[in-house]
Amino acid sequence: MKVRDKDERKRFDVKEMKCNIIESERQVRLKDMQKEEEEEEEEEKEEEEDKVQLKKLKKIPEGGGK
C-alpha cells in the first residue's frame, strides 16, 4: 500500500510540475505580447508626433515667419 501511495504521489508531483511549467510559459508569452503591444503603441505615438511636427514645419513660411 505504501509503495502505491508513493507512486501516486510521484505521478501527481510530475503532473503538477508539468502544469506549473505550462503556466509559466503562458505567463511569459502573455508578458511578451503585452510588451509588443506597448512597443507598437509607442511607435504609433511617435509617428503621430512626427506628423504634427511636420505639419507645424510646413506652416512656417520661408524666412522664419517674421
XYZ file of N, CA and C in Angstrom:
198
model
N 0.823 -1.204 0.000
C 0.000 0.000 0.000
C 0.865 1.265 0.000
N 1.946 1.265 0.758
C 2.808 2.441 0.829
C 3.472 2.709 -0.511
N 3.901 1.650 -1.193
C 4.558 1.811 -2.490
C 3.583 2.439 -3.472
N 2.370 1.985 -3.454
C 1.355 2.529 -4.363
C 1.121 4.018 -4.075
N 0.984 4.369 -2.819
C 0.791 5.769 -2.445
C 1.973 6.614 -2.894
N 3.168 6.059 -2.733
C 4.371 6.778 -3.125
C 4.384 7.001 -4.638
N 4.016 5.980 -5.403
C 3.962 6.095 -6.864
C 2.916 7.115 -7.292
N 1.768 7.078 -6.642
C 0.711 8.037 -6.977
C 1.164 9.458 -6.659
N 1.847 9.610 -5.557
C 2.348 10.929 -5.172
C 3.356 11.423 -6.212
N 4.234 10.538 -6.680
C 5.209 10.917 -7.701
C 4.494 11.344 -8.976
N 3.496 10.562 -9.374
C 2.746 10.911 -10.586
C 2.056 12.259 -10.423
N 1.481 12.469 -9.273
C 0.819 13.743 -9.010
C 1.825 14.882 -9.061
N 2.985 14.680 -8.433
C 4.024 15.712 -8.436
C 4.475 16.030 -9.857
N 4.636 15.006 -10.678
C 5.052 15.217 -12.066
C 3.975 15.993 -12.817
N 2.725 15.619 -12.627
C 1.627 16.341 -13.288
C 1.592 17.796 -12.832
N 1.787 17.994 -11.544
C 1.776 19.356 -11.006
C 2.938 20.167 -11.579
N 4.102 19.553 -11.693
C 5.260 20.239 -12.268
C 4.990 20.618 -13.722
N 4.391 19.701 -14.468
C 4.079 19.989 -15.872
C 3.104 21.157 -15.965
N 2.113 21.153 -15.105
C 1.138 22.247 -15.099
C 1.823 23.571 -14.753
N 2.728 23.538 -13.808
C 3.449 24.755 -13.419
C 4.304 25.265 -14.569
N 4.951 24.346 -15.284
C 5.780 24.743 -16.426
C 4.907 25.360 -17.503
N 3.781 24.731 -17.789
C 2.863 25.246 -18.806
C 2.363 26.626 -18.403
N 2.008 26.795 -17.145
C 1.527 28.088 -16.660
C 2.626 29.145 -16.761
N 3.843 28.768 -16.423
C 4.966 29.704 -16.525
C 5.170 30.135 -17.973
N 5.113 29.185 -18.893
C 5.267 29.509 -20.314
C 4.155 30.443 -20.768
N 2.957 30.194 -20.279
C 1.820 31.036 -20.642
C 2.040 32.464 -20.147
N 2.537 32.591 -18.921
C 2.803 33.916 -18.353
C 3.872 34.655 -19.155
N 4.911 33.924 -19.564
C 5.982 34.536 -20.349
C 5.431 35.019 -21.688
N 4.617 34.191 -22.351
C 4.025 34.592 -23.637
C 3.124 35.802 -23.462
N 2.361 35.827 -22.386
C 1.474 36.955 -22.122
C 2.280 38.237 -21.919
N 3.350 38.157 -21.150
C 4.203 39.330 -20.938
C 4.816 39.793 -22.248
N 5.253 38.836 -23.074
C 5.829 39.189 -24.375
C 4.803 39.900 -25.245
N 3.576 39.401 -25.244
C 2.520 40.018 -26.051
C 2.237 41.429 -25.551
N 2.183 41.609 -24.237
C 1.932 42.933 -23.671
C 3.059 43.890 -24.027
N 4.275 43.397 -23.978
C 5.433 44.226 -24.302
C 5.378 44.655 -25.767
N 5.033 43.717 -26.657
C 4.911 44.041 -28.078
C 3.826 45.091 -28.299
N 2.697 44.927 -27.610
C 1.600 45.889 -27.733
C 2.049 47.280 -27.299
N 2.754 47.352 -26.176
C 3.234 48.639 -25.677
C 4.203 49.276 -26.671
N 5.079 48.460 -27.259
C 6.034 48.982 -28.235
C 5.308 49.519 -29.467
N 4.278 48.786 -29.920
C 3.507 49.236 -31.078
C 2.803 50.554 -30.773
N 2.213 50.662 -29.576
C 1.529 51.896 -29.193
C 2.512 53.057 -29.133
N 3.710 52.786 -28.606
C 4.731 53.831 -28.521
C 5.134 54.289 -29.928
N 5.299 53.336 -30.844
C 5.664 53.680 -32.220
C 4.569 54.533 -32.865
N 3.305 54.157 -32.617
C 2.186 54.919 -33.180
C 2.190 56.348 -32.628
N 2.451 56.497 -31.332
C 2.512 57.830 -30.725
C 3.614 58.655 -31.371
N 4.778 58.029 -31.550
C 5.902 58.741 -32.157
C 5.569 59.164 -33.587
N 4.897 58.281 -34.330
C 4.507 58.619 -35.701
C 3.545 59.802 -35.707
N 2.587 59.805 -34.783
C 1.632 60.914 -34.698
C 2.358 62.214 -34.349
N 3.290 62.134 -33.404
C 4.053 63.326 -33.025
C 4.870 63.834 -34.209
N 5.444 62.913 -34.969
C 6.211 63.304 -36.155
C 5.315 64.013 -37.167
N 4.099 63.500 -37.345
C 3.159 64.122 -38.290
C 2.813 65.539 -37.843
N 2.572 65.702 -36.544
C 2.235 67.021 -36.004
C 3.406 67.977 -36.214
N 4.611 67.528 -35.924
C 5.795 68.373 -36.114
C 5.964 68.746 -37.581
N 5.726 67.789 -38.469
C 5.852 68.048 -39.902
C 4.836 69.097 -40.347
N 3.605 69.003 -39.842
C 2.578 69.992 -40.189
C 2.985 71.377 -39.703
N 3.542 71.444 -38.492
C 3.983 72.731 -37.951
C 5.091 73.317 -38.815
N 6.010 72.475 -39.244
C 7.114 72.952 -40.077
C 6.610 73.455 -41.426
N 5.605 72.786 -41.965
C 5.066 73.190 -43.266
C 4.347 74.530 -43.169
N 3.785 74.829 -41.993
C 3.034 76.074 -41.821
C 3.956 77.286 -41.710
N 5.186 77.080 -41.258
C 6.124 78.199 -41.108
C 6.596 78.624 -42.501
N 6.324 79.872 -42.875
C 6.770 80.328 -44.201
C 8.284 80.497 -44.244
N 8.811 80.512 -45.457
C 10.258 80.687 -45.607
C 10.655 82.044 -45.048
N 11.835 82.129 -44.510
C 12.289 83.383 -43.922
C 12.029 83.420 -42.428
N 11.613 82.303 -41.858
C 11.441 82.242 -40.410
C 10.113 82.786 -39.927
N 9.236 83.208 -40.805
C 7.908 83.662 -40.411
C 7.891 85.020 -39.762
N 8.873 85.855 -40.010
C 8.903 87.193 -39.408
C 8.198 88.191 -40.274
